[in-house]
PDB file of C-alpha atoms in Angstrom:
ATOM      1  CA  UNK A   1      67.696  96.425  98.531  1.00  0.00           C
ATOM      2  CA  UNK A   2      69.302  97.692  95.213  1.00  0.00           C
ATOM      3  CA  UNK A   3      65.711  97.165  93.712  1.00  0.00           C
ATOM      4  CA  UNK A   4      64.461  99.864  96.232  1.00  0.00           C
ATOM      5  CA  UNK A   5      66.851 102.391  94.647  1.00  0.00           C
ATOM      6  CA  UNK A   6      65.281 104.942  92.080  1.00  0.00           C
ATOM      7  CA  UNK A   7      67.798 106.647  90.078  1.00  0.00           C
ATOM      8  CA  UNK A   8      65.459 109.806  89.641  1.00  0.00           C
ATOM      9  CA  UNK A   9      64.273 109.500  93.526  1.00  0.00           C
ATOM     10  CA  UNK A  10      64.934 111.807  96.480  1.00  0.00           C
ATOM     11  CA  UNK A  11      68.258 111.287  97.979  1.00  0.00           C
ATOM     12  CA  UNK A  12      68.973 112.864 101.550  1.00  0.00           C
ATOM     13  CA  UNK A  13      72.183 113.893 102.816  1.00  0.00           C
ATOM     14  CA  UNK A  14      75.059 114.119 102.968  1.00  0.00           C
ATOM     15  CA  UNK A  15      74.823 113.431 106.764  1.00  0.00           C
ATOM     16  CA  UNK A  16      77.614 112.836 109.318  1.00  0.00           C
ATOM     17  CA  UNK A  17      77.069 109.762 111.380  1.00  0.00           C
ATOM     18  CA  UNK A  18      77.419 110.445 115.058  1.00  0.00           C
ATOM     19  CA  UNK A  19      75.722 107.570 116.349  1.00  0.00           C
ATOM     20  CA  UNK A  20      75.756 104.570 114.157  1.00  0.00           C
ATOM     21  CA  UNK A  21      72.470 102.684 113.237  1.00  0.00           C
ATOM     22  CA  UNK A  22      72.352  98.990 114.475  1.00  0.00           C
ATOM     23  CA  UNK A  23      72.195  97.882 110.897  1.00  0.00           C
ATOM     24  CA  UNK A  24      74.930 100.372 109.524  1.00  0.00           C
ATOM     25  CA  UNK A  25      77.281  97.650 109.022  1.00  0.00           C
ATOM     26  CA  UNK A  26      75.076  95.388 107.052  1.00  0.00           C
ATOM     27  CA  UNK A  27      74.063  98.405 104.917  1.00  0.00           C
ATOM     28  CA  UNK A  28      77.983  99.287 104.254  1.00  0.00           C
ATOM     29  CA  UNK A  29      78.447  95.792 103.358  1.00  0.00           C
ATOM     30  CA  UNK A  30      75.216  95.852 101.102  1.00  0.00           C
ATOM     31  CA  UNK A  31      76.484  99.284  99.424  1.00  0.00           C
ATOM     32  CA  UNK A  32      79.947  97.866  99.029  1.00  0.00           C
ATOM     33  CA  UNK A  33      78.514  94.679  97.348  1.00  0.00           C
ATOM     34  CA  UNK A  34      76.572  96.585  94.693  1.00  0.00           C
ATOM     35  CA  UNK A  35      79.523  98.928  93.667  1.00  0.00           C
ATOM     36  CA  UNK A  36      81.644  95.664  93.614  1.00  0.00           C
ATOM     37  CA  UNK A  37      79.466  93.760  91.335  1.00  0.00           C
ATOM     38  CA  UNK A  38      79.370  96.883  89.056  1.00  0.00           C
ATOM     39  CA  UNK A  39      82.982  96.867  88.661  1.00  0.00           C
ATOM     40  CA  UNK A  40      83.598  99.805  90.972  1.00  0.00           C
ATOM     41  CA  UNK A  41      86.844 100.241  92.543  1.00  0.00           C
ATOM     42  CA  UNK A  42      85.877 100.175  96.286  1.00  0.00           C
ATOM     43  CA  UNK A  43      88.726  97.900  97.444  1.00  0.00           C
ATOM     44  CA  UNK A  44      87.117  94.570  97.070  1.00  0.00           C
ATOM     45  CA  UNK A  45      87.347  92.007  94.148  1.00  0.00           C
ATOM     46  CA  UNK A  46      84.379  89.910  92.522  1.00  0.00           C
ATOM     47  CA  UNK A  47      85.494  86.891  94.671  1.00  0.00           C
ATOM     48  CA  UNK A  48      84.904  88.961  97.804  1.00  0.00           C
ATOM     49  CA  UNK A  49      82.245  86.994 100.042  1.00  0.00           C
ATOM     50  CA  UNK A  50      79.510  89.030 101.907  1.00  0.00           C
ATOM     51  CA  UNK A  51      81.137  87.774 105.006  1.00  0.00           C
ATOM     52  CA  UNK A  52      84.389  89.728 104.097  1.00  0.00           C
ATOM     53  CA  UNK A  53      82.360  92.696 103.276  1.00  0.00           C
ATOM     54  CA  UNK A  54      80.296  92.764 106.483  1.00  0.00           C
ATOM     55  CA  UNK A  55      83.796  92.093 108.658  1.00  0.00           C
ATOM     56  CA  UNK A  56      85.316  95.290 107.016  1.00  0.00           C
ATOM     57  CA  UNK A  57      82.236  97.165 107.456  1.00  0.00           C
ATOM     58  CA  UNK A  58      81.806  96.061 111.324  1.00  0.00           C
ATOM     59  CA  UNK A  59      85.405  97.473 111.794  1.00  0.00           C
ATOM     60  CA  UNK A  60      84.575 100.548 110.029  1.00  0.00           C
ATOM     61  CA  UNK A  61      81.686 101.264 112.404  1.00  0.00           C
ATOM     62  CA  UNK A  62      83.470 100.497 115.381  1.00  0.00           C
ATOM     63  CA  UNK A  63      85.965 103.216 114.269  1.00  0.00           C
ATOM     64  CA  UNK A  64      82.989 105.605 113.795  1.00  0.00           C
ATOM     65  CA  UNK A  65      81.736 104.492 117.335  1.00  0.00           C
ATOM     66  CA  UNK A  66      85.472 105.223 118.896  1.00  0.00           C
ATOM     67  CA  UNK A  67      85.339 108.629 116.874  1.00  0.00           C
ATOM     68  CA  UNK A  68      88.655 107.869 115.070  1.00  0.00           C
ATOM     69  CA  UNK A  69      86.973 108.470 111.801  1.00  0.00           C
ATOM     70  CA  UNK A  70      83.988 110.317 110.451  1.00  0.00           C
ATOM     71  CA  UNK A  71      81.509 108.804 108.370  1.00  0.00           C
ATOM     72  CA  UNK A  72      79.370 110.688 105.941  1.00  0.00           C
ATOM     73  CA  UNK A  73      76.412 109.135 104.037  1.00  0.00           C
ATOM     74  CA  UNK A  74      73.934 109.671 101.764  1.00  0.00           C
ATOM     75  CA  UNK A  75      70.554 107.685 101.687  1.00  0.00           C
ATOM     76  CA  UNK A  76      67.119 107.062  99.829  1.00  0.00           C
ATOM     77  CA  UNK A  77      64.043 105.536 101.281  1.00  0.00           C
ATOM     78  CA  UNK A  78      66.035 103.644 104.145  1.00  0.00           C
ATOM     79  CA  UNK A  79      68.817 102.393 101.912  1.00  0.00           C
ATOM     80  CA  UNK A  80      72.290 103.637 102.034  1.00  0.00           C
ATOM     81  CA  UNK A  81      73.229 104.640  98.652  1.00  0.00           C
ATOM     82  CA  UNK A  82      76.609 106.688  99.199  1.00  0.00           C
ATOM     83  CA  UNK A  83      79.452 106.885 101.736  1.00  0.00           C
ATOM     84  CA  UNK A  84      82.784 108.577 102.466  1.00  0.00           C
ATOM     85  CA  UNK A  85      85.331 108.291 105.281  1.00  0.00           C
ATOM     86  CA  UNK A  86      87.331 110.913 106.649  1.00  0.00           C
ATOM     87  CA  UNK A  87      90.297 109.746 108.803  1.00  0.00           C
ATOM     88  CA  UNK A  88      92.465 112.357 110.673  1.00  0.00           C
ATOM     89  CA  UNK A  89      95.965 111.372 111.336  1.00  0.00           C
ATOM     90  CA  UNK A  90      96.503 110.582 114.909  1.00  0.00           C
ATOM     91  CA  UNK A  91     100.335 111.173 115.074  1.00  0.00           C
ATOM     92  CA  UNK A  92     101.378 114.371 116.709  1.00  0.00           C
ATOM     93  CA  UNK A  93     103.460 115.681 113.731  1.00  0.00           C
ATOM     94  CA  UNK A  94     100.503 115.061 111.263  1.00  0.00           C
ATOM     95  CA  UNK A  95      97.470 115.819 113.161  1.00  0.00           C
ATOM     96  CA  UNK A  96      96.890 119.032 110.643  1.00  0.00           C
ATOM     97  CA  UNK A  97      96.598 115.958 107.973  1.00  0.00           C
ATOM     98  CA  UNK A  98      93.871 113.587 107.142  1.00  0.00           C
ATOM     99  CA  UNK A  99      92.731 111.038 104.608  1.00  0.00           C
ATOM    100  CA  UNK A 100      89.660 110.634 102.543  1.00  0.00           C
ATOM    101  CA  UNK A 101      89.682 107.047 103.052  1.00  0.00           C
ATOM    102  CA  UNK A 102      86.707 105.938 100.868  1.00  0.00           C
ATOM    103  CA  UNK A 103      84.126 107.473  98.530  1.00  0.00           C
ATOM    104  CA  UNK A 104      81.333 105.253  97.295  1.00  0.00           C
ATOM    105  CA  UNK A 105      78.019 106.083  95.372  1.00  0.00           C
ATOM    106  CA  UNK A 106      75.599 103.532  94.421  1.00  0.00           C
ATOM    107  CA  UNK A 107      76.176 102.662  90.561  1.00  0.00           C
ATOM    108  CA  UNK A 108      72.409 103.379  90.018  1.00  0.00           C
ATOM    109  CA  UNK A 109      73.088 106.991  91.073  1.00  0.00           C
ATOM    110  CA  UNK A 110      76.479 107.779  89.683  1.00  0.00           C
ATOM    111  CA  UNK A 111      76.867 110.486  87.440  1.00  0.00           C
ATOM    112  CA  UNK A 112      74.393 112.612  89.084  1.00  0.00           C
ATOM    113  CA  UNK A 113      76.555 114.759  91.156  1.00  0.00           C
ATOM    114  CA  UNK A 114      76.649 112.644  94.558  1.00  0.00           C
ATOM    115  CA  UNK A 115      80.270 111.795  94.613  1.00  0.00           C
ATOM    116  CA  UNK A 116      81.014 115.589  94.345  1.00  0.00           C
ATOM    117  CA  UNK A 117      78.578 116.271  97.114  1.00  0.00           C
ATOM    118  CA  UNK A 118      80.206 113.530  99.399  1.00  0.00           C
ATOM    119  CA  UNK A 119      83.603 114.982  98.376  1.00  0.00           C
ATOM    120  CA  UNK A 120      82.660 118.406  99.278  1.00  0.00           C
ATOM    121  CA  UNK A 121      81.051 117.398 102.724  1.00  0.00           C
ATOM    122  CA  UNK A 122      84.412 115.824 103.565  1.00  0.00           C
ATOM    123  CA  UNK A 123      86.197 118.988 102.869  1.00  0.00           C
ATOM    124  CA  UNK A 124      83.531 120.980 105.265  1.00  0.00           C
ATOM    125  CA  UNK A 125      84.151 118.208 107.859  1.00  0.00           C
ATOM    126  CA  UNK A 126      88.113 118.386 107.476  1.00  0.00           C
ATOM    127  CA  UNK A 127      87.936 122.106 107.690  1.00  0.00           C
ATOM    128  CA  UNK A 128      85.832 121.923 110.916  1.00  0.00           C
ATOM    129  CA  UNK A 129      88.267 119.423 112.452  1.00  0.00           C
ATOM    130  CA  UNK A 130      91.025 122.117 111.796  1.00  0.00           C
ATOM    131  CA  UNK A 131      92.760 119.710 109.168  1.00  0.00           C
ATOM    132  CA  UNK A 132      95.003 121.449 106.538  1.00  0.00           C
ATOM    133  CA  UNK A 133      95.860 118.862 104.279  1.00  0.00           C
ATOM    134  CA  UNK A 134      94.309 115.706 102.873  1.00  0.00           C
ATOM    135  CA  UNK A 135      95.398 112.526 100.958  1.00  0.00           C
ATOM    136  CA  UNK A 136      93.477 110.055  99.097  1.00  0.00           C
ATOM    137  CA  UNK A 137      94.076 106.824  97.085  1.00  0.00           C
ATOM    138  CA  UNK A 138      92.308 105.569  94.153  1.00  0.00           C
ATOM    139  CA  UNK A 139      92.598 102.581  91.608  1.00  0.00           C
ATOM    140  CA  UNK A 140      93.458 103.289  87.843  1.00  0.00           C
ATOM    141  CA  UNK A 141      91.076 102.232  85.114  1.00  0.00           C
ATOM    142  CA  UNK A 142      88.178 104.337  86.160  1.00  0.00           C
ATOM    143  CA  UNK A 143      88.979 107.810  85.396  1.00  0.00           C
ATOM    144  CA  UNK A 144      89.348 108.675  89.420  1.00  0.00           C
ATOM    145  CA  UNK A 145      92.108 110.710  88.353  1.00  0.00           C
ATOM    146  CA  UNK A 146      89.633 113.238  86.487  1.00  0.00           C
ATOM    147  CA  UNK A 147      87.546 113.112  89.409  1.00  0.00           C
ATOM    148  CA  UNK A 148      90.106 114.117  91.816  1.00  0.00           C
ATOM    149  CA  UNK A 149      92.003 116.635  89.794  1.00  0.00           C
ATOM    150  CA  UNK A 150      88.596 118.383  88.703  1.00  0.00           C
ATOM    151  CA  UNK A 151      88.425 119.180  92.453  1.00  0.00           C
ATOM    152  CA  UNK A 152      91.957 120.373  93.066  1.00  0.00           C
ATOM    153  CA  UNK A 153      93.578 117.034  94.132  1.00  0.00           C
ATOM    154  CA  UNK A 154      97.172 116.682  92.774  1.00  0.00           C
ATOM    155  CA  UNK A 155      98.691 113.467  91.797  1.00  0.00           C
ATOM    156  CA  UNK A 156     101.871 112.667  93.720  1.00  0.00           C
ATOM    157  CA  UNK A 157     102.569 109.348  92.806  1.00  0.00           C
ATOM    158  CA  UNK A 158     101.581 105.707  91.503  1.00  0.00           C
ATOM    159  CA  UNK A 159     102.665 102.211  92.557  1.00  0.00           C
ATOM    160  CA  UNK A 160     102.037 100.072  89.280  1.00  0.00           C
ATOM    161  CA  UNK A 161     100.328  96.938  89.689  1.00  0.00           C
ATOM    162  CA  UNK A 162      99.457  97.360  93.459  1.00  0.00           C
ATOM    163  CA  UNK A 163      95.848  96.530  93.008  1.00  0.00           C
ATOM    164  CA  UNK A 164      94.886  93.262  91.853  1.00  0.00           C
ATOM    165  CA  UNK A 165      91.329  93.174  90.867  1.00  0.00           C
ATOM    166  CA  UNK A 166      91.659  89.483  89.852  1.00  0.00           C
ATOM    167  CA  UNK A 167      94.365  87.088  88.437  1.00  0.00           C
ATOM    168  CA  UNK A 168      95.874  89.077  85.272  1.00  0.00           C
ATOM    169  CA  UNK A 169      93.931  92.314  86.160  1.00  0.00           C
ATOM    170  CA  UNK A 170      96.457  94.610  88.047  1.00  0.00           C
ATOM    171  CA  UNK A 171      95.935  98.632  88.448  1.00  0.00           C
ATOM    172  CA  UNK A 172      97.787 101.283  89.634  1.00  0.00           C
ATOM    173  CA  UNK A 173      97.297 102.722  93.092  1.00  0.00           C
ATOM    174  CA  UNK A 174      97.286 106.394  92.536  1.00  0.00           C
ATOM    175  CA  UNK A 175      98.002 108.870  95.542  1.00  0.00           C
ATOM    176  CA  UNK A 176      96.710 112.137  95.919  1.00  0.00           C
ATOM    177  CA  UNK A 177      96.924 115.223  97.827  1.00  0.00           C
ATOM    178  CA  UNK A 178      95.226 118.470  98.313  1.00  0.00           C
ATOM    179  CA  UNK A 179      95.029 121.481 100.694  1.00  0.00           C
ATOM    180  CA  UNK A 180      91.848 121.833 102.562  1.00  0.00           C
TER     181      UNK A 180
END
């Protein structure tokens, strides 16, 4: 499917997924695979199998169906090329908070503003849900610090070596927060 992506072609979205398409888990796994192969920080390693990606994607789709999370996507010619997850906190004392749980754009479309558009769509969704504060985590080594701080996120802490991309390649897990 990556061959179907045109870096200069029309991209639609962001769209909130209310009713998951039957092929959504496969499309998510495919996007995550493309991002991972390109070295992107999406939570998988170069040795992650398609079955592992598909299992995580299937669980995520079930969370969308159960309305525990909101999934926001962008697409190009029936190919999923970007996604973001908004996860409201279910605990009574934290119902005013949520998490930007995932943000990914196909490597061929990075640097064209789609990550920012997905980010902004998450903020709109958070406001609509009545959320007041968000958190996010990112891995060091990809200048995600710059992406988030440019969008009014504040770095709150780091966990050195918490992300093991490969043997001998450990990165910091960075925690950010921002007001909605």
